Amino acid sequence: MLSEHDVVEAVRQHIVERGDPPPMDLPATARITWHSLLEGKVVRCIEDRTEHERFHAGHIDLSGRTQYDSLGQHPHDATASLTDAKTVKLVRRGSVKEQACACGSGKVQCPRCMGDGKVSCAPSTTCADCPDAEPCLLCHGTGNRTREPSRDQEQARTGRTTCKLCGGLETACPACRGHGKTTCPTCQGKGSRPCPDCDRAGTLPHKRCAGTGHTVTWTEGIIDRQPQTEDIRWPDAGVSFVARQQAREKGRWSKVTLVDREAVPDGLETEFKKLLLPHLKPSDGEIARKATVRYLPLARVAVSHHSHRVYYVFPGHTALEVLPLPSPRRTWQIAGVVLAALAALYLLVHLIS
Ligand SMILES: [Zn+2]
Ligand SMILES: [Zn+2]
Ligand SMILES: [Zn+2]
Ligand SMILES: [Zn+2]
Ligand SMILES: [Zn+2]
């Protein structure tokens, strides 16, 4: 235990060793602030157990999965590392049901072609080259010459070809050769084409059973484990970085490792116990825990005669360690001096250039 008396005595001795005159009224003028450093981590294994109804289209082999009767009562897997994430899928005993699908064969009639395997398709389309003009100046696409071409149409003969229907020379549209229509390239004029949905089959695989004609249902239990690490660093603020670093290097820390619900040892410092206990509260779903924590009492001493300094005192490996650091006021003074020097340098550089 670190007592106020020991702390003040260590500071006094430190001042003497530095060659400074020791303040005679040190105990009265020393202001001690106690800081307790607590560091370490608590690793927990959090487990979650859930049950779901499962459905599988087709056949599935569940024989390799562990079965359970009551998920809550199912024992923990002792072989699994408690700090590794792991998900196990189990099957409730007696819940597996293999069934033939209502479709029977795994296939259903294609709704697009109603089982025909083909869909209708227009055998021909209006000729794109003569939609507004005459397909043939003599027969108008009928094959029967109804009139001679008019004078205007005589001029329109340019670029025309022989009519396939009536044989008129230079009277027909070259694209459709008098027909006024072109044969559908998709069905080649047959009037139907293969159904694009079922590719001629007339049937489609049944979605529910994925075309197998078979389904399996069962109750699945999932045991999910996730490690959860809580890093402890107390206090968050208020202790200078250098003091903390030095305490880490030179301090004689009290250490404790607690596994699962292991009780805090009796000999532990009261302050250590007080800081540690809140971190040992069991979390929801916690099935295992390992706490690795260390503690070091730390005193911050301000002495009114030495206001430019503060002293950090903590137990070292052989004796109390005393770490003098510039006081916050002193730090600001130094920062001020540095800033002033920088400003002077800036001015100098600008005067020269
Ligand atoms: Zn089916
Ligand atoms: Zn079809
Ligand atoms: Zn067609
Ligand atoms: Zn014609
Ligand atoms: Zn045409």
Coordinates of C-alpha atoms and ligand atoms in Angstrom, one line a residue:
M1 CA 0.0 0.0 0.0
L2 CA 1.1 3.5 -0.9
S3 CA 0.7 5.8 2.0
E4 CA 0.6 9.6 1.9
H5 CA 3.6 9.7 4.3
D6 CA 5.7 7.4 2.1
V7 CA 4.8 9.5 -1.0
V8 CA 5.8 12.8 0.6
E9 CA 9.0 11.3 2.0
A10 CA 10.0 9.9 -1.4
V11 CA 9.5 13.4 -3.0
R12 CA 11.5 15.0 -0.2
Q13 CA 14.4 12.6 -0.8
H14 CA 14.2 13.2 -4.5
I15 CA 14.5 16.9 -4.0
V16 CA 17.5 16.4 -1.7
E17 CA 19.2 14.1 -4.2
R18 CA 18.8 16.7 -6.9
G19 CA 20.7 19.2 -4.6
D20 CA 17.8 21.5 -4.0
P21 CA 17.1 22.7 -0.5
P22 CA 14.3 20.6 0.9
P23 CA 11.2 22.5 1.9
M24 CA 11.0 22.1 5.7
D25 CA 7.2 22.2 5.7
L26 CA 6.8 19.7 2.9
P27 CA 4.0 17.6 4.3
A28 CA 1.9 20.7 4.8
T29 CA 2.6 22.3 1.4
A30 CA 2.3 19.1 -0.7
R31 CA -0.9 18.6 -2.5
I32 CA -1.5 14.9 -3.4
T33 CA -3.9 13.7 -6.1
W34 CA -4.4 10.0 -6.2
H35 CA -4.7 8.3 -9.5
S36 CA -5.1 4.6 -9.9
L37 CA -4.0 3.0 -13.1
L38 CA -6.0 0.0 -14.3
E39 CA -5.1 -1.7 -17.6
G40 CA -5.8 -4.9 -19.3
K41 CA -8.7 -6.6 -21.1
V42 CA -11.6 -8.9 -20.5
V43 CA -12.3 -11.4 -23.3
R44 CA -15.8 -12.9 -23.2
C45 CA -17.3 -15.6 -25.3
I46 CA -20.9 -14.6 -26.1
E47 CA -23.2 -17.4 -27.2
D48 CA -26.6 -17.0 -29.0
R49 CA -28.9 -20.0 -29.6
T50 CA -31.8 -19.7 -32.1
E51 CA -34.2 -22.1 -33.7
H52 CA -35.6 -21.8 -37.3
E53 CA -37.9 -23.9 -39.6
R54 CA -35.8 -24.9 -42.6
F55 CA -37.0 -25.8 -46.1
H56 CA -34.8 -27.4 -48.8
A57 CA -35.8 -27.9 -52.4
G58 CA -34.5 -31.3 -53.5
H59 CA -32.6 -33.9 -51.4
I60 CA -30.2 -33.0 -48.6
D61 CA -28.1 -35.2 -46.4
L62 CA -28.5 -34.1 -42.8
S63 CA -27.1 -37.3 -41.2
G64 CA -23.7 -35.6 -40.4
R65 CA -25.3 -32.9 -38.3
T66 CA -25.6 -33.3 -34.5
Q67 CA -29.1 -33.7 -33.2
Y68 CA -30.6 -32.1 -30.1
D69 CA -33.7 -32.5 -28.1
S70 CA -33.8 -29.1 -26.4
L71 CA -31.6 -26.4 -27.7
G72 CA -31.3 -24.6 -24.4
Q73 CA -30.1 -27.8 -22.7
H74 CA -27.6 -28.8 -25.4
P75 CA -24.1 -29.0 -23.9
H76 CA -21.4 -26.5 -24.9
D77 CA -18.8 -27.8 -27.3
A78 CA -15.8 -28.1 -24.9
T79 CA -13.3 -28.7 -27.7
A80 CA -14.0 -25.3 -29.3
S81 CA -11.7 -22.4 -28.3
L82 CA -13.8 -19.9 -26.4
T83 CA -12.3 -17.0 -28.1
D84 CA -12.9 -18.1 -31.7
A85 CA -16.0 -17.2 -33.5
K86 CA -18.0 -20.3 -34.4
T87 CA -21.4 -21.2 -35.7
V88 CA -22.8 -24.7 -35.3
K89 CA -26.0 -25.9 -37.1
L90 CA -27.9 -28.7 -35.4
V91 CA -31.0 -30.6 -36.2
R92 CA -33.9 -31.2 -33.8
R93 CA -34.4 -34.9 -33.4
G94 CA -37.4 -36.2 -35.3
S95 CA -38.1 -32.9 -37.1
V96 CA -36.8 -34.0 -40.6
K97 CA -39.6 -34.6 -43.1
E98 CA -38.8 -35.8 -46.6
Q99 CA -41.7 -35.3 -49.0
A100 CA -42.6 -35.7 -52.6
C101 CA -43.6 -32.4 -54.1
A102 CA -47.2 -31.9 -55.3
C103 CA -45.9 -31.4 -58.8
G104 CA -44.9 -35.1 -58.9
S105 CA -42.2 -34.9 -61.6
G106 CA -40.4 -31.7 -60.8
K107 CA -41.9 -30.1 -63.9
V108 CA -44.8 -27.8 -64.5
Q109 CA -46.5 -26.7 -67.7
C110 CA -44.9 -23.6 -69.3
P111 CA -47.4 -20.8 -68.8
R112 CA -46.2 -18.8 -71.8
C113 CA -46.8 -21.5 -74.5
M114 CA -49.3 -23.5 -72.4
G115 CA -47.2 -26.7 -73.0
D116 CA -47.1 -26.2 -76.8
G117 CA -43.4 -25.6 -76.9
K118 CA -44.0 -22.8 -79.5
V119 CA -45.6 -19.4 -79.6
S120 CA -47.3 -17.7 -82.6
C121 CA -45.3 -15.3 -84.7
A122 CA -46.5 -13.1 -87.6
P123 CA -45.3 -14.8 -90.8
S124 CA -44.7 -11.5 -92.7
T125 CA -44.3 -7.9 -92.0
T126 CA -45.1 -4.8 -94.1
C127 CA -42.2 -3.9 -96.4
A128 CA -40.2 -1.2 -94.8
D129 CA -39.1 0.2 -98.1
C130 CA -42.6 0.9 -99.5
P131 CA -45.0 1.4 -96.6
D132 CA -46.5 4.6 -98.2
A133 CA -45.6 3.9 -101.9
E134 CA -46.9 1.2 -104.2
P135 CA -45.3 -2.2 -103.9
C136 CA -46.1 -2.5 -107.7
L137 CA -47.2 0.3 -109.9
L138 CA -49.3 -2.1 -112.0
C139 CA -50.9 -4.6 -109.6
H140 CA -50.6 -2.9 -106.3
G141 CA -49.3 -6.1 -104.8
T142 CA -52.3 -8.2 -105.9
G143 CA -50.9 -9.9 -109.1
N144 CA -53.7 -8.5 -111.2
R145 CA -52.8 -5.6 -113.4
T146 CA -55.6 -3.1 -112.8
R147 CA -54.2 -0.2 -114.8
E148 CA -51.3 1.2 -116.7
P149 CA -49.0 3.4 -114.7
S150 CA -49.9 7.1 -114.8
R151 CA -47.6 9.7 -116.2
D152 CA -46.4 10.6 -112.7
Q153 CA -45.8 7.0 -112.0
E154 CA -43.8 6.6 -115.2
Q155 CA -41.2 8.8 -113.6
A156 CA -41.5 6.8 -110.4
R157 CA -40.2 3.7 -112.2
T158 CA -36.6 4.7 -111.6
G159 CA -34.9 2.2 -109.4
R160 CA -37.8 -0.3 -109.6
T161 CA -37.5 -3.9 -110.5
T162 CA -39.6 -6.7 -112.1
C163 CA -42.8 -7.6 -110.2
K164 CA -42.8 -11.1 -109.0
L165 CA -46.6 -11.2 -109.0
C166 CA -47.6 -9.6 -112.3
G167 CA -44.3 -9.6 -114.2
G168 CA -44.4 -5.8 -114.8
L169 CA -41.0 -4.5 -115.8
E170 CA -39.5 -1.9 -113.6
T171 CA -42.7 -1.6 -111.6
A172 CA -42.0 -3.3 -108.3
C173 CA -40.3 -2.2 -105.0
P174 CA -36.9 -3.9 -105.1
A175 CA -37.1 -4.9 -101.4
C176 CA -40.4 -6.8 -101.6
R177 CA -40.6 -7.3 -105.4
G178 CA -44.2 -6.3 -105.5
H179 CA -45.5 -8.3 -102.5
G180 CA -45.7 -5.3 -100.2
K181 CA -44.6 -7.5 -97.4
T182 CA -41.4 -9.2 -96.4
T183 CA -41.2 -12.7 -94.8
C184 CA -40.6 -12.7 -91.0
P185 CA -36.9 -13.6 -90.5
T186 CA -37.7 -15.1 -87.1
C187 CA -40.1 -17.8 -88.2
Q188 CA -39.3 -17.8 -91.9
G189 CA -43.0 -17.3 -92.6
K190 CA -44.0 -20.4 -90.6
G191 CA -46.3 -18.4 -88.3
S192 CA -44.8 -19.8 -85.1
R193 CA -41.4 -20.0 -83.3
P194 CA -39.9 -22.0 -80.4
C195 CA -41.1 -20.8 -77.0
P196 CA -38.3 -18.7 -75.5
D197 CA -39.3 -19.5 -71.9
C198 CA -39.1 -23.3 -72.1
D199 CA -37.0 -23.7 -75.2
R200 CA -39.5 -26.0 -77.0
A201 CA -39.9 -28.3 -73.9
G202 CA -43.4 -27.2 -73.0
T203 CA -42.5 -27.6 -69.3
L204 CA -40.4 -25.6 -66.8
P205 CA -38.6 -27.0 -63.7
H206 CA -40.9 -26.5 -60.6
K207 CA -39.5 -23.6 -58.6
R208 CA -40.6 -24.9 -55.2
C209 CA -38.7 -28.2 -55.5
A210 CA -36.1 -26.9 -57.9
G211 CA -37.2 -29.4 -60.5
T212 CA -36.4 -32.4 -58.3
G213 CA -40.0 -33.4 -57.2
H214 CA -38.8 -33.6 -53.7
T215 CA -38.6 -31.4 -50.6
V216 CA -37.1 -31.6 -47.1
T217 CA -38.1 -29.6 -44.0
W218 CA -36.6 -29.7 -40.5
T219 CA -36.1 -27.6 -37.4
E220 CA -32.6 -26.2 -37.2
G221 CA -30.9 -25.0 -34.0
I222 CA -28.0 -22.6 -34.4
I223 CA -25.4 -22.1 -31.7
D224 CA -23.4 -19.0 -32.5
R225 CA -20.4 -17.9 -30.6
Q226 CA -18.6 -14.6 -30.8
P227 CA -15.6 -13.4 -28.8
Q228 CA -16.0 -9.9 -27.3
T229 CA -13.0 -8.0 -26.1
E230 CA -13.2 -5.1 -23.6
D231 CA -10.0 -3.1 -23.4
I232 CA -9.6 -1.5 -20.0
R233 CA -7.6 1.7 -19.6
W234 CA -8.4 3.7 -16.5
P235 CA -8.4 6.6 -16.1
D236 CA -9.2 7.9 -19.7
A237 CA -7.6 11.2 -19.0
G238 CA -6.0 13.3 -16.3
V239 CA -2.6 11.4 -16.2
S240 CA 0.1 12.8 -18.4
F241 CA 1.3 10.6 -21.2
V242 CA 4.9 10.6 -20.0
A243 CA 3.9 9.6 -16.5
R244 CA 1.8 6.8 -17.8
Q245 CA 4.6 5.6 -20.0
Q246 CA 7.1 5.6 -17.1
A247 CA 4.6 3.9 -14.9
R248 CA 4.3 1.1 -17.5
E249 CA 8.0 0.7 -17.7
K250 CA 9.1 1.0 -14.1
G251 CA 6.0 0.4 -12.0
R252 CA 5.5 -2.7 -9.9
W253 CA 2.0 -3.6 -11.0
S254 CA -0.3 -5.9 -9.2
K255 CA -1.6 -8.4 -11.7
V256 CA -4.5 -10.7 -11.7
T257 CA -5.9 -13.2 -14.2
L258 CA -9.4 -14.4 -13.6
V259 CA -11.0 -17.2 -15.6
D260 CA -14.8 -17.4 -15.9
R261 CA -16.6 -16.7 -12.6
E262 CA -13.4 -17.1 -10.5
A263 CA -13.6 -14.8 -7.5
V264 CA -11.4 -11.8 -7.0
P265 CA -8.5 -12.8 -4.7
D266 CA -8.8 -11.7 -1.0
G267 CA -5.4 -10.0 -0.9
L268 CA -6.2 -7.6 -3.7
E269 CA -5.9 -3.9 -2.9
T270 CA -9.3 -2.3 -2.1
E271 CA -9.0 0.3 -4.8
F272 CA -8.0 -2.4 -7.4
K273 CA -11.0 -4.4 -6.4
K274 CA -13.3 -1.4 -6.6
L275 CA -12.1 -0.5 -10.2
L276 CA -12.1 -4.1 -11.4
L277 CA -15.5 -5.4 -10.2
P278 CA -17.6 -3.4 -12.7
H279 CA -15.7 -5.0 -15.5
L280 CA -16.5 -8.5 -14.3
K281 CA -20.3 -8.1 -14.6
P282 CA -21.5 -11.0 -16.8
S283 CA -22.7 -9.9 -20.2
D284 CA -25.9 -11.3 -21.9
G285 CA -25.1 -14.7 -23.3
E286 CA -21.7 -14.9 -21.7
I287 CA -20.5 -18.5 -21.3
A288 CA -16.9 -18.0 -20.6
R289 CA -14.6 -15.1 -19.7
K290 CA -10.9 -14.4 -19.1
A291 CA -9.9 -11.2 -17.4
T292 CA -6.2 -10.2 -17.5
V293 CA -5.8 -6.9 -15.6
R294 CA -3.1 -5.0 -13.7
Y295 CA -3.2 -2.2 -11.3
L296 CA -0.8 0.5 -10.1
P297 CA -1.5 3.2 -7.5
L298 CA -0.1 6.6 -8.7
A299 CA 0.2 9.8 -6.7
R300 CA 0.6 13.2 -8.3
V301 CA 2.3 15.6 -5.9
A302 CA 2.4 19.4 -6.3
V303 CA 4.8 21.2 -4.0
S304 CA 4.1 24.9 -3.5
H305 CA 7.9 25.8 -3.4
H306 CA 8.5 24.0 -6.7
S307 CA 5.5 25.3 -8.7
H308 CA 7.3 24.7 -12.0
R309 CA 7.3 21.0 -11.3
V310 CA 4.9 18.1 -10.4
Y311 CA 6.1 14.8 -9.1
Y312 CA 4.5 11.5 -10.0
V313 CA 5.1 8.8 -7.4
F314 CA 4.4 5.1 -7.8
P315 CA 5.8 1.7 -6.5
G316 CA 8.8 0.6 -8.5
H317 CA 10.5 -2.8 -8.4
T318 CA 12.9 -1.9 -5.5
A319 CA 11.6 1.4 -4.1
L320 CA 9.1 4.2 -4.8
E321 CA 9.8 5.8 -8.2
V322 CA 9.6 9.6 -8.3
L323 CA 9.1 11.1 -11.7
P324 CA 9.5 15.0 -11.9
L325 CA 7.7 16.6 -14.8
P326 CA 7.2 20.2 -15.7
S327 CA 4.0 21.5 -14.2
P328 CA 1.2 22.5 -16.6
R329 CA 2.0 26.2 -15.9
R330 CA 5.7 25.5 -16.7
T331 CA 4.8 23.6 -19.9
W332 CA 2.8 26.7 -21.1
Q333 CA 5.7 28.9 -20.2
I334 CA 8.1 26.7 -22.3
A335 CA 5.6 26.7 -25.1
G336 CA 5.4 30.5 -24.9
V337 CA 9.2 30.7 -25.1
V338 CA 9.3 28.4 -28.1
L339 CA 6.5 30.4 -29.9
A340 CA 8.3 33.6 -29.2
A341 CA 11.6 32.2 -30.6
L342 CA 9.7 31.0 -33.7
A343 CA 8.1 34.4 -34.2
A344 CA 11.5 36.1 -33.9
L345 CA 13.0 33.7 -36.4
Y346 CA 10.1 34.4 -38.8
L347 CA 10.7 38.1 -38.5
L348 CA 14.4 37.7 -39.0
V349 CA 14.0 35.6 -42.2
H350 CA 11.6 38.2 -43.6
L351 CA 13.9 41.1 -42.8
I352 CA 16.8 39.5 -44.5
S353 CA 15.0 38.4 -47.7
Ligands
ZN1 ZN -42.3 -29.7 -57.4
ZN2 ZN -43.0 -22.6 -73.3
ZN3 ZN -42.6 -14.7 -87.6
ZN4 ZN -47.2 -6.3 -110.1
ZN5 ZN -41.7 -3.1 -100.9

